[in-house]
Amino acid sequence: MPKKNTDATLSPSGSDTGYKIFLLGMMGSGKSYWCSQLAKKLKCGGYDLDYLIEMNEEKTISELFAEDGEDYFRKTEAKILRWFGEKKSFILATGGGTPCFFENIKWMNEHGITIFIDEPVDILVARLEKEKSHRPLISQLSEQELKGFLLNKIEERKVFYSQAKVHLTSKEISLKNILEAAKH
């Protein structure tokens, strides 16, 4: 059964409107996919934080990392994340590292429901092998290096991911379970 924080509310009134859901997890965990599915089901806005950063900066994530560096990217990410403090209802697919910088995990927990989508590393590797070219942190890695990289990142980030209000493991990840977790 997924870990839930039953003290969390979805909106000030506690009603089924005003969903404020942050999807967390490693790159390749399916955050963008589940964001889209949830947004359709709940009839509210679904957003991808990386896409919003690209639109705001008029550069791809790869270009931002190459031209401006990770520090600039992370500051921009935190700034755009905080735009969601003003929104009444949304589903947001965050970047894999989003919770780890500028107290973003604390901020997200204060402003909505955080759901950690936890897929096994072998599934992440299989998914990411197909799309490495537009992911700057992994674009030059072999399959074995990618697995090592992901294992290291998982270890580094688990202290942040573990602070999510809901933790769904691979066997628990479904639209039904995510919706159920978001209602508690």
Backbone as ProteinMPNN parsed JSONL, in Angstrom:
{"seq_chain_A": "MPKKNTDATLSPSGSDTGYKIFLLGMMGSGKSYWCSQLAKKLKCGGYDLDYLIEMNEEKTISELFAEDGEDYFRKTEAKILRWFGEKKSFILATGGGTPCFFENIKWMNEHGITIFIDEPVDILVARLEKEKSHRPLISQLSEQELKGFLLNKIEERKVFYSQAKVHLTSKEISLKNILEAAKH", "coords_chain_A": {"N_chain_A": [[0.842, -1.19, 0.0], [0.546, 2.262, -0.797], [2.509, 4.832, 0.76], [0.957, 7.284, 2.673], [0.043, 10.605, 3.562], [-2.295, 11.52, 5.605], [-3.031, 13.95, 6.583], [-2.805, 15.842, 4.7], [-4.302, 18.199, 2.482], [-6.2, 18.791, -0.48], [-7.159, 21.158, -1.355], [-7.979, 24.392, 0.055], [-10.619, 24.093, 0.943], [-10.873, 21.414, 1.094], [-12.206, 20.029, -0.817], [-13.0, 18.168, -3.86], [-12.094, 19.7, -5.897], [-9.512, 21.831, -7.101], [-7.017, 20.501, -7.165], [-3.653, 20.115, -6.312], [-0.944, 18.92, -7.34], [2.225, 17.525, -7.235], [4.428, 15.726, -9.13], [7.043, 13.567, -8.52], [10.285, 12.089, -9.075], [12.812, 9.961, -10.537], [14.499, 10.767, -13.65], [12.863, 9.462, -16.457], [10.988, 8.024, -15.054], [8.337, 8.318, -15.628], [6.897, 10.599, -15.043], [5.958, 12.759, -16.667], [4.207, 11.404, -18.374], [2.268, 10.39, -16.515], [1.38, 12.794, -15.512], [0.034, 13.902, -17.701], [-2.017, 11.973, -18.004], [-3.365, 12.206, -15.518], [-4.166, 14.904, -15.614], [-6.018, 14.861, -17.719], [-7.952, 13.106, -16.658], [-8.751, 14.427, -14.285], [-9.521, 16.812, -15.265], [-8.003, 19.206, -15.204], [-5.273, 21.586, -15.311], [-2.302, 20.316, -16.69], [1.155, 20.257, -16.337], [4.559, 20.42, -17.424], [7.514, 20.822, -15.855], [10.132, 21.113, -16.931], [9.534, 21.714, -19.615], [8.239, 24.182, -19.283], [10.363, 25.694, -18.335], [12.025, 25.655, -20.595], [10.396, 27.104, -22.392], [10.227, 29.583, -21.097], [12.917, 30.384, -20.999], [13.665, 30.242, -23.619], [15.336, 28.297, -24.675], [16.593, 24.981, -25.048], [16.699, 22.395, -22.523], [19.143, 21.081, -22.654], [20.698, 23.052, -23.986], [20.61, 25.072, -22.042], [22.037, 23.873, -19.9], [24.529, 23.535, -21.181], [25.25, 26.159, -22.037], [24.713, 27.941, -19.914], [25.041, 26.605, -17.53], [24.587, 24.276, -14.73], [23.947, 25.452, -12.244], [22.66, 27.898, -12.885], [20.477, 26.835, -14.267], [19.173, 25.404, -12.163], [18.449, 27.479, -10.424], [16.664, 28.884, -12.036], [14.771, 26.896, -12.404], [13.78, 26.629, -9.742], [12.617, 29.155, -9.424], [10.573, 29.143, -11.394], [9.098, 26.952, -10.533], [7.956, 28.01, -8.222], [6.012, 29.661, -9.227], [3.757, 28.176, -9.16], [2.678, 28.445, -6.695], [0.696, 30.304, -6.779], [-1.301, 29.211, -8.28], [-4.523, 27.652, -8.523], [-5.241, 25.07, -9.127], [-3.641, 22.206, -10.37], [-1.528, 19.809, -12.042], [1.758, 18.883, -11.79], [4.562, 17.809, -13.445], [7.644, 17.355, -12.246], [11.192, 18.057, -12.649], [13.741, 15.504, -12.427], [15.712, 16.215, -10.551], [14.579, 18.329, -9.229], [13.383, 18.307, -6.517], [15.645, 18.441, -4.926], [17.023, 20.823, -4.592], [17.322, 24.213, -3.348], [15.467, 24.023, -1.248], [13.187, 22.961, -2.428], [11.609, 20.617, -2.134], [10.472, 20.923, 0.393], [9.002, 23.273, -0.028], [7.195, 22.375, -2.031], [5.789, 20.409, -0.573], [4.493, 22.06, 1.232], [2.732, 23.352, -0.408], [1.078, 21.598, -1.769], [0.238, 18.23, -2.818], [2.715, 15.857, -2.811], [3.927, 13.358, -4.887], [5.846, 10.598, -5.12], [7.1, 8.828, -7.718], [8.314, 5.8, -8.072], [10.329, 3.946, -9.827], [12.055, 0.891, -10.739], [15.633, 0.708, -11.278], [16.443, -0.699, -13.6], [14.237, -0.49, -15.306], [14.217, 2.264, -15.666], [16.67, 2.592, -17.043], [16.151, 1.166, -19.431], [14.111, 2.748, -20.549], [15.392, 5.264, -20.765], [17.58, 4.845, -22.423], [16.577, 5.112, -24.971], [16.13, 7.798, -25.287], [18.314, 9.424, -24.748], [19.686, 11.479, -26.085], [18.504, 14.027, -25.794], [18.813, 14.594, -23.134], [20.782, 16.148, -21.046], [22.423, 15.35, -18.851], [22.943, 12.673, -19.234], [23.562, 12.095, -21.857], [25.989, 11.268, -23.047], [26.607, 8.783, -22.017], [27.341, 5.256, -21.771], [25.317, 2.232, -21.776], [25.913, 0.756, -19.443], [27.294, 2.697, -17.951], [25.221, 4.504, -17.679], [23.442, 3.091, -16.032], [25.002, 2.969, -13.673], [25.252, 5.72, -13.156], [22.548, 6.381, -12.683], [22.019, 4.812, -10.404], [23.732, 6.06, -8.572], [22.578, 8.657, -8.546], [20.024, 8.073, -7.574], [20.68, 7.234, -4.996], [21.768, 9.647, -3.987], [19.525, 11.289, -4.096], [17.531, 10.113, -2.593], [17.064, 10.967, 0.027], [15.63, 13.292, -0.353], [13.477, 12.522, -2.045], [12.233, 10.776, -0.282], [10.836, 12.415, 1.361], [8.466, 12.975, 0.167], [4.902, 13.175, 0.212], [3.453, 11.004, -0.645], [4.378, 7.765, -1.683], [4.828, 5.801, -4.369], [5.524, 2.644, -5.477], [6.864, 0.656, -8.195], [5.036, -1.504, -8.676], [2.733, -0.435, -7.671], [2.053, 1.728, -9.188], [-0.374, 3.222, -10.951], [-3.106, 4.719, -12.707], [-5.421, 4.679, -11.164], [-4.382, 4.199, -8.536], [-2.766, 6.457, -8.197], [-4.659, 8.507, -8.312], [-6.189, 7.814, -6.073], [-4.253, 8.136, -4.034], [-3.837, 10.87, -4.247], [-6.15, 11.918, -3.235], [-6.035, 11.766, -0.54]], "CA_chain_A": [[0.0, 0.0, 0.0], [1.359, 3.465, -0.856], [2.626, 5.687, 1.936], [0.1, 8.453, 2.532], [-0.059, 11.554, 4.658], [-3.721, 11.824, 5.605], [-3.26, 15.327, 7.016], [-2.705, 16.726, 3.537], [-5.538, 18.516, 1.786], [-5.997, 19.14, -1.878], [-7.5, 22.564, -1.497], [-8.359, 24.916, 1.364], [-11.931, 23.601, 1.345], [-10.816, 19.967, 1.18], [-13.088, 19.457, -1.836], [-12.328, 17.469, -4.949], [-11.579, 20.666, -6.863], [-8.303, 22.468, -6.61], [-5.89, 19.585, -7.014], [-2.307, 20.671, -6.424], [-0.18, 17.676, -7.29], [3.589, 17.545, -7.745], [4.935, 14.384, -9.387], [8.487, 13.501, -8.314], [10.928, 10.822, -9.397], [13.972, 10.0, -11.418], [14.234, 10.896, -15.076], [12.433, 8.186, -17.014], [10.033, 7.33, -14.185], [6.985, 8.447, -16.17], [6.218, 11.761, -14.462], [5.231, 13.497, -17.704], [3.096, 10.541, -18.809], [1.216, 10.369, -15.491], [0.846, 14.15, -15.46], [-0.934, 14.0, -18.79], [-3.152, 11.106, -17.681], [-4.087, 12.82, -14.399], [-4.782, 16.155, -16.066], [-7.213, 14.494, -18.492], [-8.941, 12.498, -15.756], [-9.217, 15.414, -13.305], [-9.929, 18.006, -16.007], [-7.294, 20.4, -14.728], [-4.049, 21.833, -16.061], [-1.128, 19.476, -16.497], [2.332, 21.006, -16.764], [5.872, 19.798, -17.316], [8.395, 21.906, -15.412], [11.212, 21.31, -17.9], [8.967, 22.403, -20.776], [8.018, 25.582, -18.9], [11.691, 26.327, -18.282], [12.448, 25.854, -21.989], [9.603, 28.191, -22.983], [10.608, 30.826, -20.439], [14.298, 30.731, -21.314], [13.822, 30.146, -25.071], [16.442, 27.384, -24.915], [16.338, 23.628, -24.567], [17.397, 22.077, -21.272], [20.53, 20.806, -23.048], [21.356, 24.334, -24.239], [20.769, 25.763, -20.756], [23.155, 23.262, -19.184], [25.778, 23.781, -21.904], [25.574, 27.581, -22.161], [24.553, 28.702, -18.67], [25.45, 25.777, -16.396], [23.546, 23.678, -13.895], [23.519, 26.392, -11.194], [21.666, 28.791, -13.477], [19.289, 26.027, -14.526], [18.491, 25.084, -10.896], [17.832, 28.717, -9.929], [15.51, 29.131, -12.904], [13.808, 25.846, -12.059], [13.15, 26.986, -8.465], [11.79, 30.342, -9.662], [9.372, 28.761, -12.144], [8.329, 26.092, -9.634], [7.21, 28.831, -7.275], [4.837, 30.227, -9.892], [2.61, 27.333, -8.849], [2.11, 28.87, -5.424], [-0.457, 31.155, -7.079], [-2.317, 28.471, -9.038], [-5.547, 27.007, -7.698], [-5.382, 23.665, -9.477], [-2.651, 21.792, -11.364], [-0.677, 18.634, -11.909], [3.066, 19.302, -12.295], [5.667, 16.855, -13.55], [8.882, 18.072, -11.942], [12.417, 17.422, -13.114], [14.249, 14.519, -11.478], [16.482, 16.852, -9.486], [13.85, 19.473, -8.655], [13.216, 18.316, -5.056], [16.942, 18.415, -4.241], [17.668, 22.142, -4.573], [16.609, 25.406, -2.879], [14.353, 23.593, -0.395], [12.009, 22.761, -3.272], [10.721, 19.571, -1.596], [9.735, 21.542, 1.497], [8.044, 24.198, -0.632], [6.13, 21.6, -2.681], [4.964, 19.798, 0.475], [3.677, 23.12, 1.83], [1.793, 23.897, -1.39], [0.29, 20.583, -2.456], [0.508, 16.813, -2.587], [3.888, 15.37, -3.54], [3.834, 11.924, -5.151], [7.102, 10.033, -5.618], [6.928, 7.687, -8.615], [9.556, 5.061, -7.833], [10.528, 2.826, -10.751], [13.367, 0.238, -10.597], [16.678, 1.263, -12.142], [16.476, -1.367, -14.911], [13.179, 0.114, -16.125], [14.698, 3.601, -16.028], [17.713, 2.438, -18.066], [15.506, 0.772, -20.69], [13.394, 3.914, -21.088], [16.29, 6.382, -21.057], [18.461, 4.497, -23.552], [15.912, 5.543, -26.204], [15.975, 9.252, -25.372], [19.479, 10.067, -24.133], [20.225, 12.619, -26.827], [18.009, 15.321, -25.308], [18.959, 14.649, -21.678], [22.186, 16.545, -20.956], [23.209, 14.657, -17.825], [23.219, 11.274, -19.601], [23.658, 11.948, -23.313], [27.248, 10.648, -23.482], [26.876, 7.583, -21.226], [27.0, 3.923, -22.269], [24.24, 1.637, -20.986], [26.451, 0.42, -18.118], [27.548, 3.97, -17.258], [23.91, 5.06, -17.369], [22.942, 2.393, -14.851], [25.784, 3.449, -12.537], [24.86, 7.105, -12.933], [21.22, 6.383, -12.071], [22.135, 4.275, -9.045], [24.32, 7.136, -7.758], [21.595, 9.733, -8.392], [18.971, 7.571, -6.68], [21.241, 7.275, -3.644], [21.877, 11.059, -3.604], [18.227, 11.955, -4.043], [16.528, 9.422, -1.782], [16.74, 11.778, 1.2], [14.625, 14.266, -0.789], [12.296, 11.781, -2.502], [11.569, 10.149, 0.87], [10.0, 13.424, 2.013], [7.19, 13.099, -0.545], [3.749, 12.766, 1.015], [3.021, 9.7, -1.144], [5.439, 7.003, -2.353], [4.283, 4.688, -5.144], [6.536, 1.801, -6.11], [6.535, 0.196, -9.542], [3.832, -2.343, -8.692], [1.588, 0.369, -7.225], [1.83, 2.865, -10.082], [-1.498, 3.124, -11.886], [-3.93, 5.921, -12.618], [-6.311, 4.479, -10.018], [-3.648, 4.385, -7.288], [-2.321, 7.855, -8.088], [-5.849, 9.282, -7.953], [-6.502, 7.483, -4.669], [-3.248, 8.774, -3.182], [-4.011, 12.32, -4.314], [-7.363, 12.303, -2.501], [-5.832, 11.646, 0.901]], "C_chain_A": [[0.876, 1.239, 0.0], [1.377, 4.206, 0.475], [1.783, 6.935, 1.705], [0.199, 9.328, 3.758], [-1.506, 12.018, 4.669], [-4.032, 13.227, 6.101], [-3.279, 16.294, 5.831], [-4.079, 16.974, 2.932], [-5.213, 18.94, 0.371], [-6.306, 20.606, -2.135], [-7.912, 23.076, -0.12], [-9.704, 24.375, 1.853], [-11.938, 22.091, 1.532], [-11.686, 19.284, 0.13], [-12.272, 18.752, -2.915], [-11.885, 18.417, -6.058], [-10.312, 21.26, -6.281], [-7.171, 21.507, -6.332], [-4.584, 20.336, -7.211], [-1.355, 19.504, -6.227], [1.174, 17.867, -7.966], [4.047, 16.101, -7.918], [6.462, 14.415, -9.348], [9.011, 12.142, -8.753], [12.093, 11.034, -10.338], [13.556, 10.267, -12.865], [13.872, 9.507, -15.602], [11.402, 7.441, -16.176], [8.585, 7.435, -14.676], [6.212, 9.636, -15.634], [5.389, 12.514, -15.503], [4.028, 12.703, -18.21], [1.945, 10.596, -17.802], [0.606, 11.754, -15.31], [-0.245, 14.326, -16.5], [-2.195, 13.185, -18.483], [-4.015, 11.709, -16.562], [-4.826, 14.084, -14.827], [-6.055, 15.867, -16.858], [-8.316, 13.994, -17.563], [-9.558, 13.532, -14.819], [-9.696, 16.709, -13.948], [-9.319, 19.28, -15.41], [-5.972, 20.5, -15.493], [-2.932, 20.877, -15.682], [0.081, 20.178, -17.093], [3.593, 20.172, -16.569], [6.863, 20.916, -17.003], [9.531, 22.159, -16.405], [10.719, 22.056, -19.145], [8.75, 23.89, -20.468], [9.33, 26.353, -18.829], [12.176, 26.621, -19.7], [11.691, 27.012, -22.634], [10.025, 29.539, -22.403], [11.997, 31.297, -20.878], [14.589, 30.755, -22.817], [15.071, 29.359, -25.458], [16.0, 26.0, -24.468], [17.081, 23.423, -23.244], [18.871, 21.81, -21.575], [21.308, 22.091, -23.283], [21.587, 25.104, -22.945], [21.952, 25.21, -19.977], [24.479, 23.628, -19.846], [26.2, 25.25, -21.861], [25.588, 28.333, -20.83], [24.949, 27.928, -17.414], [24.293, 25.3, -15.536], [23.057, 24.639, -12.814], [22.44, 27.339, -11.705], [20.36, 28.042, -13.715], [18.502, 25.797, -13.234], [17.828, 26.322, -10.286], [16.574, 29.052, -10.734], [14.397, 28.144, -12.595], [13.053, 26.202, -10.776], [12.21, 28.181, -8.631], [10.484, 29.959, -10.359], [8.492, 27.829, -11.309], [7.433, 26.93, -8.727], [6.059, 29.61, -7.912], [3.582, 29.46, -9.481], [2.023, 27.618, -7.473], [0.845, 29.687, -5.609], [-1.582, 30.411, -7.787], [-3.277, 27.756, -8.1], [-5.636, 25.51, -7.946], [-4.377, 23.309, -10.559], [-2.107, 20.405, -11.029], [0.653, 19.07, -12.512], [4.047, 18.139, -12.273], [6.946, 17.643, -13.335], [10.059, 17.383, -12.62], [12.921, 16.461, -12.042], [14.99, 15.131, -10.305], [15.762, 17.979, -8.77], [13.754, 19.437, -7.129], [14.51, 18.569, -4.271], [17.6, 19.779, -4.064], [16.734, 23.203, -3.996], [15.374, 25.075, -2.039], [13.059, 23.397, -1.18], [11.064, 21.703, -2.713], [9.881, 20.135, -0.455], [8.645, 22.457, 0.945], [6.881, 23.435, -1.27], [5.213, 20.954, -1.649], [4.057, 20.82, 1.151], [2.57, 23.6, 0.894], [0.973, 22.853, -2.136], [0.647, 19.176, -2.019], [1.713, 16.43, -3.435], [3.773, 13.853, -3.661], [5.135, 11.481, -5.798], [6.787, 8.78, -6.42], [8.268, 6.96, -8.667], [9.632, 3.816, -8.72], [11.908, 2.21, -10.532], [14.363, 0.758, -11.637], [16.705, 0.584, -13.517], [15.388, -0.843, -15.85], [13.605, 1.503, -16.578], [15.725, 3.527, -17.149], [17.074, 2.116, -19.417], [14.787, 1.958, -21.339], [14.36, 4.996, -21.558], [17.257, 6.099, -22.201], [17.906, 5.053, -24.86], [15.893, 7.06, -26.372], [17.144, 10.029, -24.778], [19.88, 11.37, -24.797], [19.713, 13.966, -26.332], [17.983, 15.401, -23.779], [20.433, 14.899, -21.368], [23.014, 15.771, -19.934], [23.623, 13.247, -18.24], [23.54, 11.057, -21.071], [24.904, 11.199, -23.785], [27.55, 9.309, -22.801], [26.516, 6.295, -21.969], [25.884, 3.366, -21.389], [24.712, 1.312, -19.564], [26.733, 1.682, -17.301], [26.238, 4.619, -16.826], [23.342, 4.409, -16.106], [23.684, 2.852, -13.59], [25.419, 4.872, -12.152], [23.523, 7.167, -12.198], [21.258, 5.863, -10.637], [22.719, 5.326, -8.094], [23.319, 8.257, -7.493], [20.467, 9.31, -7.451], [19.444, 7.657, -5.236], [21.316, 8.719, -3.136], [20.513, 11.683, -3.315], [17.232, 11.312, -3.083], [16.141, 10.203, -0.532], [15.661, 12.827, 0.87], [13.339, 13.566, -1.221], [11.527, 11.183, -1.327], [10.685, 11.13, 1.631], [8.666, 13.636, 1.298], [6.065, 12.581, 0.345], [3.252, 11.375, 0.617], [4.189, 9.061, -1.893], [4.793, 5.809, -3.043], [5.426, 3.924, -5.794], [5.998, 1.268, -7.423], [5.226, -0.597, -9.601], [2.577, -1.565, -8.317], [1.213, 1.479, -8.197], [0.741, 2.532, -11.09], [-2.3, 4.408, -11.727], [-4.841, 5.831, -11.398], [-5.58, 4.753, -8.701], [-3.152, 5.819, -7.111], [-3.497, 8.748, -7.699], [-6.225, 9.049, -6.497], [-5.542, 8.189, -3.718], [-3.455, 10.284, -3.141], [-5.213, 12.801, -3.521], [-7.185, 12.228, -0.999], [-4.929, 12.731, 1.43]], "O_chain_A": [[1.868, 1.278, 0.729], [0.395, 4.207, 1.218], [1.886, 7.571, 0.656], [0.414, 8.838, 4.867], [-1.903, 12.826, 3.83], [-5.185, 13.655, 6.046], [-3.722, 17.435, 5.962], [-4.916, 16.073, 2.877], [-4.106, 19.385, 0.068], [-5.751, 21.211, -3.053], [-8.169, 22.277, 0.781], [-9.901, 24.216, 3.057], [-12.899, 21.539, 2.067], [-11.879, 18.069, 0.191], [-11.041, 18.739, -2.889], [-11.348, 17.964, -7.069], [-10.085, 21.183, -5.073], [-6.437, 21.68, -5.359], [-4.433, 21.101, -8.163], [-1.006, 19.146, -5.101], [1.258, 18.309, -9.111], [4.052, 15.335, -6.955], [7.093, 15.197, -10.06], [8.265, 11.163, -8.795], [12.323, 12.127, -10.856], [12.412, 10.025, -13.251], [14.495, 8.509, -15.238], [10.983, 6.344, -16.545], [7.71, 6.718, -14.19], [4.988, 9.678, -15.758], [4.24, 12.867, -15.241], [2.96, 13.267, -18.446], [0.794, 10.819, -18.176], [-0.576, 11.866, -14.984], [-1.323, 14.841, -16.203], [-3.31, 13.665, -18.683], [-5.243, 11.718, -16.652], [-5.975, 14.301, -14.442], [-7.061, 16.555, -16.686], [-9.469, 14.412, -17.672], [-10.767, 13.51, -14.587], [-10.212, 17.596, -13.268], [-10.004, 20.27, -15.152], [-5.609, 19.589, -16.237], [-2.654, 20.659, -14.503], [0.033, 20.642, -18.232], [3.674, 19.334, -15.671], [7.029, 21.845, -17.793], [9.854, 23.314, -16.686], [11.414, 22.93, -19.663], [9.044, 24.75, -21.298], [9.397, 27.521, -19.214], [12.679, 27.71, -19.973], [12.288, 27.816, -23.349], [10.163, 30.519, -23.135], [12.208, 32.489, -21.1], [15.642, 31.234, -23.238], [15.766, 29.689, -26.418], [15.13, 25.867, -23.607], [17.98, 24.191, -22.9], [19.748, 22.261, -20.839], [22.448, 22.217, -22.837], [22.638, 25.721, -22.767], [22.771, 25.966, -19.455], [25.439, 23.989, -19.165], [27.378, 25.552, -21.669], [26.383, 29.254, -20.642], [25.167, 28.522, -16.358], [23.183, 25.831, -15.594], [21.868, 24.644, -12.495], [21.428, 27.557, -11.038], [19.279, 28.542, -13.408], [17.285, 25.98, -13.217], [16.755, 26.216, -9.693], [15.553, 29.452, -10.174], [13.224, 28.513, -12.532], [11.829, 26.09, -10.725], [11.13, 28.21, -8.042], [9.41, 30.405, -9.954], [7.266, 27.913, -11.377], [6.275, 26.581, -8.499], [5.219, 30.16, -7.199], [2.484, 30.017, -9.455], [0.972, 27.078, -7.127], [0.012, 29.76, -4.705], [-2.698, 30.923, -7.885], [-2.893, 27.312, -7.018], [-6.061, 24.761, -7.067], [-4.262, 24.02, -11.558], [-2.215, 19.915, -9.905], [0.679, 19.576, -13.634], [4.325, 17.562, -11.222], [7.296, 18.5, -14.146], [9.935, 16.259, -13.106], [12.563, 16.596, -10.872], [14.908, 14.626, -9.185], [16.284, 18.528, -7.8], [14.022, 20.455, -6.491], [14.462, 18.877, -3.08], [18.652, 19.867, -3.432], [15.514, 23.111, -4.133], [14.361, 25.769, -2.115], [11.968, 23.637, -0.663], [9.846, 21.86, -2.801], [8.69, 19.84, -0.363], [7.502, 22.417, 1.401], [5.72, 23.798, -1.08], [3.994, 20.948, -1.822], [2.963, 20.475, 1.596], [1.585, 24.186, 1.343], [0.236, 23.204, -3.058], [1.278, 18.968, -0.983], [1.722, 16.657, -4.645], [3.551, 13.154, -2.672], [5.484, 11.932, -6.889], [6.276, 7.796, -5.885], [9.234, 7.461, -9.242], [9.068, 2.771, -8.396], [12.844, 2.925, -10.174], [13.981, 1.187, -12.726], [16.972, 1.256, -14.513], [15.602, -0.764, -17.06], [13.385, 1.882, -17.728], [15.663, 4.306, -18.1], [17.419, 2.725, -20.429], [14.858, 2.136, -22.555], [14.171, 5.58, -22.625], [17.703, 7.027, -22.876], [18.667, 5.423, -25.754], [15.665, 7.558, -27.474], [16.976, 11.171, -24.351], [20.368, 12.278, -24.124], [20.428, 14.962, -26.44], [17.224, 16.181, -23.204], [21.244, 13.974, -21.419], [24.207, 15.562, -20.15], [24.552, 12.682, -17.664], [23.77, 9.92, -21.484], [24.867, 10.554, -24.833], [28.634, 8.757, -22.988], [25.525, 6.24, -22.698], [25.542, 3.964, -20.368], [23.994, 1.564, -18.597], [26.446, 1.73, -16.105], [26.15, 5.208, -15.748], [22.826, 5.094, -15.223], [23.06, 3.096, -12.557], [25.292, 5.194, -10.97], [23.373, 7.902, -11.222], [20.6, 6.416, -9.756], [22.265, 5.468, -6.959], [23.212, 8.752, -6.371], [20.01, 10.103, -6.627], [18.704, 8.099, -4.357], [20.967, 8.989, -1.987], [20.371, 12.5, -2.405], [16.194, 11.904, -2.788], [15.001, 10.108, -0.077], [14.871, 13.197, 1.739], [12.245, 13.961, -0.817], [10.301, 11.093, -1.373], [9.872, 10.717, 2.458], [7.825, 14.397, 1.776], [6.26, 11.657, 1.135], [2.697, 10.652, 1.444], [4.9, 9.731, -2.642], [4.273, 4.911, -2.383], [6.201, 4.487, -6.568], [4.814, 1.415, -7.726], [4.404, -0.373, -10.489], [1.467, -2.002, -8.622], [0.164, 2.104, -8.044], [0.911, 1.678, -11.961], [-2.178, 5.1, -10.717], [-5.008, 6.815, -10.677], [-6.103, 5.464, -7.842], [-3.123, 6.333, -5.993], [-3.355, 9.639, -6.861], [-6.544, 9.994, -5.775], [-5.963, 8.769, -2.717], [-3.263, 10.905, -2.096], [-5.288, 13.978, -3.17], [-8.094, 12.591, -0.252], [-4.655, 12.775, 2.63]]}, "name": "protein", "num_of_chains": 1, "seq": "MPKKNTDATLSPSGSDTGYKIFLLGMMGSGKSYWCSQLAKKLKCGGYDLDYLIEMNEEKTISELFAEDGEDYFRKTEAKILRWFGEKKSFILATGGGTPCFFENIKWMNEHGITIFIDEPVDILVARLEKEKSHRPLISQLSEQELKGFLLNKIEERKVFYSQAKVHLTSKEISLKNILEAAKH"}
